[in-house]
Amino acid sequence: MTTELHNTEFHIRARDGADEHGPYELDIDPDRTGKGDTPLRCASLRILRLPPGGSHTFATGDSEWIVLPLNGGCTVAVDSDSDSDSDGDSDGDSETPFELVGRKDVFSGVTDFAYVPRDAEARISSAAGGRFALTGARCSRRLPARHGPASGVPVELRGTGTCSRQVNNFGAAGVFACDRLIAVEVLTPGGNWSSYPPHKHDECRPGEESELEEIYYFEIASAHGSAGVGYQRVTPSATSSGNGRGTDVLAEVRSGDAVLIPDGWHGPSIAAPGHTMYYLNVMAGPGEERAWLICDHPDHGWIRDTWPDHPVDPRLPLYEAPDADPRPSPNEAVEASPRPLLHDAPDARPEAHPEDPEGDAR
C-alpha cells in the first residue's frame, strides 16, 4: 500500500500520467486535458515504450523536442517538407533518419539523442524495442533537426562528500542549441543528497535568476532484488512578483515517477542507501533568453562552503562519455559552442551564468 506523503497535483506516479489508450507511460503536456490538468505552461515530458519492431509518430506542434533513449536504441525520422525557421527561410533538407545507438539503461552510459523542431512530424521506431524520453518546450524559433552524439555530452561532477552527484549536460544552455528547452541528467549514488542546497528559478531577475518551470523524472536502481526508492522536496517561495503557486511537495519517488515544479525551492533529491538515483531534468520558461540562473535558499546555501573540506564521492563518475561516436554526426552547424568535458575541482564554486548551468546546484 502506497503512503501518501503529501496530497499534491505535482507528484505524478508511474503510469498515472498516461493516456489510457495512448502509447506513453507518462504524458506531461501543457495542453493536456481531462484527468488533472498539468500546472505547467512551457515544459513537457513523455515516456514512450516501444515493443520490438514498434514505432510511433507524433506531431511536434508548437514545441521543440529532444528524443533521449532511456534504454535501447531507435531511429528518429523527421519530415523535411517545411524545414524553415520562424522567418520562413529554408534550412534545407534535414539529414534524417537519425540512428540512435542508445544504451542498456540510464545507469550504464551516456547516450546519443535527436533534436526535433516545432511544426514537424517525427517517427520513432525501434527494431529491438526500448523506452525513450521525449523532452519538450514551447518555443518560437524552428531550428533544424539534428543528431547529438554521446561523445559530445559533457559529464560533470558536482558537490563533494554526501552532496556528490554526476551531471550529464546533454541539453544544457551553452552546450546544445535549442530555442527554449534545457535538459540534463543527474545520477546520485545511494545515500547522497542531490539538488542541494535547495534552489529556485521562478522569477526573472536579469543576471541573477531565470524564470524556468521544471520536471523531474526519476529512475531508481534496484539492489539485492529490491526496488529502489527516493525522496523529493519542494517548498514554497515568495517571489517578488507574487505569482508563486505556493508549491509544497514531499514525495516518495520510485522508478517512472515525476515531480512537477512550476515554482518554489526544490531540493533535496535524496537517494536511499544502496540505490543509485537517476533523474532527468526538463526546464523551459517564457523568457527570450535561454539561461539557467538560480538562487540558493538563504538558510542552506552555506553548505557549499564546506565542500572544499571533503573529497568527491569515489563512486563517481559512474561512467564517462565515449571518446568518439561510432558514426558521423550530421547537422552540427547550429551548435552554440564547443562541448568540453567539465569536471569541477572539489574546491571550485563556479558562479551560475548562461554558459555554466546552475553552478553546483543541481
CSV table of C-alpha atoms in Angstrom, one decimal:
chain,number,residue,atom,x,y,z
A,1,MET,CA,0.0,0.0,0.0
A,2,THR,CA,1.5,3.4,-1.0
A,3,THR,CA,1.6,6.0,1.7
A,4,GLU,CA,0.5,9.5,0.6
A,5,LEU,CA,3.2,11.7,2.0
A,6,HIS,CA,1.6,14.9,0.6
A,7,ASN,CA,-1.6,15.1,-1.4
A,8,THR,CA,-0.4,17.1,-4.4
A,9,GLU,CA,-1.1,17.5,-8.1
A,10,PHE,CA,2.7,17.9,-8.5
A,11,HIS,CA,3.7,14.2,-7.9
A,12,ILE,CA,2.8,12.0,-10.9
A,13,ARG,CA,3.3,8.3,-10.3
A,14,ALA,CA,4.4,5.9,-12.9
A,15,ARG,CA,1.5,5.4,-15.4
A,16,ASP,CA,-0.7,7.9,-13.7
A,17,GLY,CA,0.1,10.4,-16.4
A,18,ALA,CA,-0.5,8.1,-19.3
A,19,ASP,CA,-3.5,8.2,-21.7
A,20,GLU,CA,-5.5,5.0,-21.1
A,21,HIS,CA,-5.3,4.2,-24.8
A,22,GLY,CA,-2.1,6.0,-25.7
A,23,PRO,CA,1.5,4.9,-26.2
A,24,TYR,CA,3.0,6.8,-23.3
A,25,GLU,CA,3.9,5.6,-19.9
A,26,LEU,CA,4.0,9.2,-18.8
A,27,ASP,CA,2.5,12.2,-20.6
A,28,ILE,CA,3.1,15.6,-19.1
A,29,ASP,CA,2.0,18.3,-21.5
A,30,PRO,CA,0.8,21.9,-21.0
A,31,ASP,CA,-2.1,21.1,-23.4
A,32,ARG,CA,-3.2,18.0,-21.5
A,33,THR,CA,-6.8,18.0,-20.6
A,34,GLY,CA,-9.0,15.6,-18.7
A,35,LYS,CA,-7.6,13.8,-15.7
A,36,GLY,CA,-5.7,16.5,-13.8
A,37,ASP,CA,-4.5,19.3,-16.0
A,38,THR,CA,-0.8,20.0,-15.6
A,39,PRO,CA,0.3,23.1,-13.6
A,40,LEU,CA,3.0,23.7,-16.2
A,41,ARG,CA,2.7,26.0,-19.2
A,42,CYS,CA,6.0,25.6,-21.0
A,43,ALA,CA,7.8,22.3,-20.3
A,44,SER,CA,6.7,18.8,-21.5
A,45,LEU,CA,7.8,15.2,-20.9
A,46,ARG,CA,6.6,12.0,-22.5
A,47,ILE,CA,7.9,8.5,-21.8
A,48,LEU,CA,7.5,6.2,-24.7
A,49,ARG,CA,7.8,2.4,-24.6
A,50,LEU,CA,8.1,0.6,-27.9
A,51,PRO,CA,8.0,-3.2,-28.4
A,52,PRO,CA,10.5,-4.9,-30.7
A,53,GLY,CA,9.7,-3.7,-34.2
A,54,GLY,CA,7.4,-0.9,-32.8
A,55,SER,CA,7.0,2.6,-34.0
A,56,HIS,CA,5.3,5.8,-33.0
A,57,THR,CA,4.6,9.0,-34.9
A,58,PHE,CA,3.8,12.4,-33.3
A,59,ALA,CA,3.3,16.0,-34.4
A,60,THR,CA,5.6,18.4,-32.6
A,61,GLY,CA,3.1,21.3,-32.6
A,62,ASP,CA,4.4,24.5,-31.1
A,63,SER,CA,7.2,22.7,-29.1
A,64,GLU,CA,10.8,21.6,-29.8
A,65,TRP,CA,11.7,18.1,-28.6
A,66,ILE,CA,14.8,16.0,-27.8
A,67,VAL,CA,14.3,12.3,-28.2
A,68,LEU,CA,16.6,10.7,-25.5
A,69,PRO,CA,16.9,6.8,-25.2
A,70,LEU,CA,16.5,5.6,-21.6
A,71,ASN,CA,17.2,2.0,-22.7
A,72,GLY,CA,17.6,0.6,-26.1
A,73,GLY,CA,18.2,2.3,-29.4
A,74,CYS,CA,15.9,3.8,-32.1
A,75,THR,CA,15.6,5.5,-35.4
A,76,VAL,CA,14.2,9.1,-35.5
A,77,ALA,CA,12.8,10.3,-38.8
A,78,VAL,CA,11.7,13.9,-39.2
A,79,ASP,CA,9.7,15.3,-42.1
A,80,SER,CA,11.6,17.7,-44.3
A,81,ASP,CA,8.7,19.2,-46.2
A,82,SER,CA,8.9,22.5,-44.4
A,83,ASP,CA,12.4,22.8,-42.9
A,84,SER,CA,12.3,26.5,-42.4
A,85,ASP,CA,12.9,28.8,-39.4
A,86,SER,CA,10.4,31.2,-37.9
A,87,ASP,CA,11.1,33.7,-40.6
A,88,GLY,CA,10.3,31.3,-43.4
A,89,ASP,CA,13.9,30.8,-44.5
A,90,SER,CA,14.7,27.4,-45.8
A,91,ASP,CA,17.3,25.4,-43.8
A,92,GLY,CA,17.5,22.7,-46.5
A,93,ASP,CA,16.5,19.1,-46.0
A,94,SER,CA,17.3,17.6,-42.7
A,95,GLU,CA,19.6,14.6,-42.9
A,96,THR,CA,17.2,12.1,-41.3
A,97,PRO,CA,16.6,9.4,-40.3
A,98,PHE,CA,18.9,9.6,-37.3
A,99,GLU,CA,20.1,6.3,-36.0
A,100,LEU,CA,20.4,6.5,-32.2
A,101,VAL,CA,22.7,3.8,-30.7
A,102,GLY,CA,21.1,4.4,-27.3
A,103,ARG,CA,22.3,2.4,-24.2
A,104,LYS,CA,21.5,-0.5,-21.9
A,105,ASP,CA,20.0,1.7,-19.2
A,106,VAL,CA,20.5,5.1,-17.6
A,107,PHE,CA,22.9,3.7,-15.1
A,108,SER,CA,25.3,2.3,-17.7
A,109,GLY,CA,26.3,5.1,-20.0
A,110,VAL,CA,25.8,8.4,-21.8
A,111,THR,CA,23.5,8.2,-24.9
A,112,ASP,CA,23.2,10.0,-28.2
A,113,PHE,CA,20.0,11.8,-28.9
A,114,ALA,CA,18.0,13.6,-31.6
A,115,TYR,CA,16.6,17.1,-31.7
A,116,VAL,CA,13.2,17.5,-33.4
A,117,PRO,CA,11.9,21.0,-34.3
A,118,ARG,CA,8.5,22.5,-33.8
A,119,ASP,CA,5.9,22.4,-36.7
A,120,ALA,CA,7.2,19.0,-37.8
A,121,GLU,CA,6.2,15.3,-37.7
A,122,ALA,CA,8.5,12.7,-36.1
A,123,ARG,CA,8.5,9.0,-36.3
A,124,ILE,CA,10.4,6.9,-33.7
A,125,SER,CA,10.9,3.2,-34.5
A,126,SER,CA,13.0,0.5,-32.7
A,127,ALA,CA,14.0,-2.8,-34.0
A,128,ALA,CA,14.8,-4.3,-30.6
A,129,GLY,CA,12.3,-2.1,-28.6
A,130,GLY,CA,13.1,0.2,-25.7
A,131,ARG,CA,12.0,3.2,-23.7
A,132,PHE,CA,12.5,6.8,-24.8
A,133,ALA,CA,12.1,10.1,-23.1
A,134,LEU,CA,10.6,13.0,-25.2
A,135,THR,CA,11.7,16.2,-23.5
A,136,GLY,CA,9.8,19.3,-24.9
A,137,ALA,CA,9.4,23.0,-24.6
A,138,ARG,CA,7.1,25.5,-26.2
A,139,CYS,CA,9.2,27.7,-28.4
A,140,SER,CA,9.2,30.4,-31.1
A,141,ARG,CA,12.1,29.5,-33.5
A,142,ARG,CA,12.2,26.5,-35.7
A,143,LEU,CA,15.7,25.1,-35.6
A,144,PRO,CA,16.9,22.3,-37.9
A,145,ALA,CA,16.7,18.7,-36.8
A,146,ARG,CA,20.0,17.3,-35.6
A,147,HIS,CA,21.8,14.4,-34.0
A,148,GLY,CA,23.6,14.8,-30.7
A,149,PRO,CA,26.5,12.4,-30.3
A,150,ALA,CA,27.1,10.7,-27.0
A,151,SER,CA,30.8,11.7,-27.3
A,152,GLY,CA,29.8,15.4,-27.2
A,153,VAL,CA,27.9,15.2,-23.9
A,154,PRO,CA,29.9,17.0,-21.1
A,155,VAL,CA,30.0,14.7,-18.0
A,156,GLU,CA,30.4,16.8,-14.9
A,157,LEU,CA,30.9,16.1,-11.2
A,158,ARG,CA,29.3,18.5,-8.7
A,159,GLY,CA,29.5,18.8,-5.0
A,160,THR,CA,31.6,16.7,-2.6
A,161,GLY,CA,31.1,14.2,0.1
A,162,THR,CA,27.4,13.2,0.6
A,163,CYS,CA,26.4,16.0,-1.8
A,164,SER,CA,28.4,14.5,-4.7
A,165,ARG,CA,26.5,13.8,-8.0
A,166,GLN,CA,27.1,13.4,-11.7
A,167,VAL,CA,25.5,15.6,-14.3
A,168,ASN,CA,25.2,14.7,-18.0
A,169,ASN,CA,24.8,18.1,-19.7
A,170,PHE,CA,23.4,16.8,-23.0
A,171,GLY,CA,20.9,19.6,-23.4
A,172,ALA,CA,22.3,22.4,-21.2
A,173,ALA,CA,22.3,26.0,-22.1
A,174,GLY,CA,25.5,26.8,-23.9
A,175,VAL,CA,26.1,23.2,-24.7
A,176,PHE,CA,23.5,22.2,-27.3
A,177,ALA,CA,21.5,24.7,-29.3
A,178,CYS,CA,17.7,24.9,-28.6
A,179,ASP,CA,15.3,27.8,-28.6
A,180,ARG,CA,13.8,27.3,-25.1
A,181,LEU,CA,14.5,23.7,-24.0
A,182,ILE,CA,17.0,22.9,-21.3
A,183,ALA,CA,17.6,19.3,-20.2
A,184,VAL,CA,20.2,17.4,-18.2
A,185,GLU,CA,20.6,14.0,-16.5
A,186,VAL,CA,21.7,13.6,-12.9
A,187,LEU,CA,23.0,10.5,-11.2
A,188,THR,CA,23.2,10.4,-7.4
A,189,PRO,CA,24.9,7.5,-5.5
A,190,GLY,CA,22.8,5.8,-2.8
A,191,GLY,CA,22.8,7.7,0.5
A,192,ASN,CA,23.7,11.1,-1.1
A,193,TRP,CA,21.6,14.3,-1.3
A,194,SER,CA,21.4,15.8,-4.8
A,195,SER,CA,19.8,19.1,-6.0
A,196,TYR,CA,21.2,20.6,-2.8
A,197,PRO,CA,21.3,23.2,-1.4
A,198,PRO,CA,17.7,23.9,-2.2
A,199,HIS,CA,17.4,26.5,-5.0
A,200,LYS,CA,14.9,28.2,-7.2
A,201,HIS,CA,14.5,29.7,-10.7
A,202,ASP,CA,10.9,31.0,-10.7
A,203,GLU,CA,11.2,34.7,-11.4
A,204,CYS,CA,13.1,36.8,-13.9
A,205,ARG,CA,15.9,38.9,-12.3
A,206,PRO,CA,18.3,39.8,-15.1
A,207,GLY,CA,21.8,38.5,-14.4
A,208,GLU,CA,20.7,36.7,-11.2
A,209,GLU,CA,17.8,34.4,-11.8
A,210,SER,CA,15.8,32.9,-14.7
A,211,GLU,CA,12.1,32.1,-14.8
A,212,LEU,CA,12.0,28.3,-15.5
A,213,GLU,CA,9.5,25.7,-14.6
A,214,GLU,CA,10.8,22.2,-14.3
A,215,ILE,CA,10.0,18.5,-14.4
A,216,TYR,CA,12.0,15.8,-12.5
A,217,TYR,CA,11.6,12.3,-13.9
A,218,PHE,CA,13.1,9.5,-11.7
A,219,GLU,CA,14.5,6.0,-12.1
A,220,ILE,CA,15.9,4.3,-9.1
A,221,ALA,CA,18.3,1.3,-9.3
A,222,SER,CA,17.3,-1.9,-7.8
A,223,ALA,CA,19.6,-3.7,-5.3
A,224,HIS,CA,19.6,-7.2,-3.8
A,225,GLY,CA,16.3,-7.9,-5.5
A,226,SER,CA,14.5,-4.9,-4.1
A,227,ALA,CA,13.1,-1.9,-6.0
A,228,GLY,CA,14.6,1.4,-5.1
A,229,VAL,CA,13.1,4.5,-3.5
A,230,GLY,CA,14.0,8.1,-3.1
A,231,TYR,CA,12.5,11.4,-1.9
A,232,GLN,CA,11.9,14.8,-3.4
A,233,ARG,CA,11.2,18.0,-1.6
A,234,VAL,CA,9.8,21.3,-2.9
A,235,THR,CA,8.9,24.2,-0.6
A,236,PRO,CA,7.1,27.5,-1.4
A,237,SER,CA,9.0,30.6,-2.4
A,238,ALA,CA,7.7,34.1,-2.1
A,239,THR,CA,8.6,35.5,-5.5
A,240,SER,CA,8.9,39.3,-5.7
A,241,SER,CA,6.2,39.2,-8.4
A,242,GLY,CA,3.8,37.5,-6.1
A,243,ASN,CA,3.0,35.0,-8.9
A,244,GLY,CA,4.1,31.9,-7.0
A,245,ARG,CA,1.7,29.0,-6.6
A,246,GLY,CA,2.9,28.0,-3.1
A,247,THR,CA,4.2,24.7,-4.4
A,248,ASP,CA,4.7,22.3,-1.5
A,249,VAL,CA,5.8,18.7,-2.1
A,250,LEU,CA,7.2,15.9,-0.1
A,251,ALA,CA,7.1,12.9,-2.5
A,252,GLU,CA,8.3,9.3,-2.1
A,253,VAL,CA,9.5,8.7,-5.7
A,254,ARG,CA,10.0,5.4,-7.5
A,255,SER,CA,11.1,4.4,-11.0
A,256,GLY,CA,8.8,6.1,-13.5
A,257,ASP,CA,7.6,8.8,-11.2
A,258,ALA,CA,7.8,12.6,-12.0
A,259,VAL,CA,7.6,15.7,-9.9
A,260,LEU,CA,6.4,18.9,-11.4
A,261,ILE,CA,7.9,22.2,-10.2
A,262,PRO,CA,6.2,25.3,-11.6
A,263,ASP,CA,7.9,27.4,-8.9
A,264,GLY,CA,9.4,27.0,-5.4
A,265,TRP,CA,12.6,26.0,-3.7
A,266,HIS,CA,13.5,22.5,-4.9
A,267,GLY,CA,15.8,20.1,-3.2
A,268,PRO,CA,17.0,17.9,-1.8
A,269,SER,CA,16.6,14.9,-4.0
A,270,ILE,CA,17.5,12.0,-1.7
A,271,ALA,CA,18.8,8.6,-2.8
A,272,ALA,CA,18.2,5.8,-0.4
A,273,PRO,CA,21.3,3.9,0.7
A,274,GLY,CA,22.2,1.2,-1.7
A,275,HIS,CA,20.1,2.6,-4.5
A,276,THR,CA,21.5,4.9,-7.1
A,277,MET,CA,19.1,7.6,-8.2
A,278,TYR,CA,18.7,8.9,-11.7
A,279,TYR,CA,16.6,11.9,-12.6
A,280,LEU,CA,16.0,13.7,-15.9
A,281,ASN,CA,15.5,17.5,-15.6
A,282,VAL,CA,13.4,19.2,-18.2
A,283,MET,CA,13.2,23.0,-18.0
A,284,ALA,CA,11.6,25.8,-20.0
A,285,GLY,CA,10.3,29.3,-19.4
A,286,PRO,CA,8.7,32.3,-21.1
A,287,GLY,CA,11.8,34.4,-21.3
A,288,GLU,CA,13.5,35.1,-24.6
A,289,GLU,CA,17.0,34.4,-23.1
A,290,ARG,CA,17.8,30.7,-22.7
A,291,ALA,CA,19.7,30.8,-19.5
A,292,TRP,CA,19.9,28.7,-16.3
A,293,LEU,CA,20.4,31.1,-13.4
A,294,ILE,CA,19.5,30.1,-9.9
A,295,CYS,CA,19.1,31.4,-6.4
A,296,ASP,CA,20.2,29.3,-3.3
A,297,HIS,CA,17.9,29.1,-0.3
A,298,PRO,CA,19.3,31.5,2.2
A,299,ASP,CA,19.1,29.1,5.1
A,300,HIS,CA,21.1,26.3,3.3
A,301,GLY,CA,23.5,27.9,0.9
A,302,TRP,CA,26.3,27.8,3.5
A,303,ILE,CA,26.7,24.1,2.8
A,304,ARG,CA,28.7,25.0,-0.3
A,305,ASP,CA,31.5,26.5,1.8
A,306,THR,CA,32.1,23.0,3.4
A,307,TRP,CA,32.6,21.2,0.2
A,308,PRO,CA,36.3,22.0,-0.2
A,309,ASP,CA,36.9,20.1,3.0
A,310,HIS,CA,35.7,16.8,1.5
A,311,PRO,CA,36.6,14.6,-1.5
A,312,VAL,CA,34.2,13.8,-4.3
A,313,ASP,CA,32.4,10.5,-3.7
A,314,PRO,CA,34.8,7.8,-5.0
A,315,ARG,CA,31.8,6.0,-6.7
A,316,LEU,CA,31.7,8.8,-9.2
A,317,PRO,CA,31.7,9.1,-12.1
A,318,LEU,CA,29.5,6.1,-12.8
A,319,TYR,CA,30.7,6.4,-16.4
A,320,GLU,CA,32.2,8.9,-18.8
A,321,ALA,CA,31.1,9.9,-22.3
A,322,PRO,CA,32.7,7.8,-25.0
A,323,ASP,CA,35.8,9.2,-26.8
A,324,ALA,CA,34.2,9.1,-30.2
A,325,ASP,CA,30.8,8.5,-31.7
A,326,PRO,CA,30.6,5.3,-33.8
A,327,ARG,CA,29.4,7.1,-36.9
A,328,PRO,CA,29.4,10.6,-38.4
A,329,SER,CA,27.1,13.2,-36.8
A,330,PRO,CA,25.4,15.5,-39.4
A,331,ASN,CA,23.8,18.9,-38.8
A,332,GLU,CA,26.1,20.1,-36.1
A,333,ALA,CA,26.3,23.6,-37.6
A,334,VAL,CA,24.0,25.3,-35.1
A,335,GLU,CA,25.8,24.2,-32.0
A,336,ALA,CA,26.1,27.1,-29.6
A,337,SER,CA,29.6,26.4,-28.6
A,338,PRO,CA,32.2,23.6,-28.4
A,339,ARG,CA,31.3,21.0,-25.8
A,340,PRO,CA,34.3,20.3,-23.4
A,341,LEU,CA,34.2,17.8,-20.7
A,342,LEU,CA,33.5,19.5,-17.4
A,343,HIS,CA,35.0,18.3,-14.1
A,344,ASP,CA,34.7,20.7,-11.2
A,345,ALA,CA,37.5,20.6,-8.7
A,346,PRO,CA,36.4,19.9,-5.2
A,347,ASP,CA,37.3,23.5,-4.1
A,348,ALA,CA,35.7,25.2,-7.0
A,349,ARG,CA,32.5,27.1,-6.6
A,350,PRO,CA,31.6,28.4,-10.1
A,351,GLU,CA,29.2,31.2,-10.4
A,352,ALA,CA,25.9,30.4,-12.2
A,353,HIS,CA,25.7,32.1,-15.6
A,354,PRO,CA,24.3,31.1,-19.1
A,355,GLU,CA,27.3,29.1,-20.0
A,356,ASP,CA,27.6,27.3,-16.7
A,357,PRO,CA,24.3,25.7,-15.9
A,358,GLU,CA,23.3,26.3,-12.3
A,359,GLY,CA,26.9,26.2,-10.9
A,360,ASP,CA,26.8,23.4,-8.3
A,361,ALA,CA,23.1,23.5,-7.5
A,362,ARG,CA,21.7,20.5,-9.4
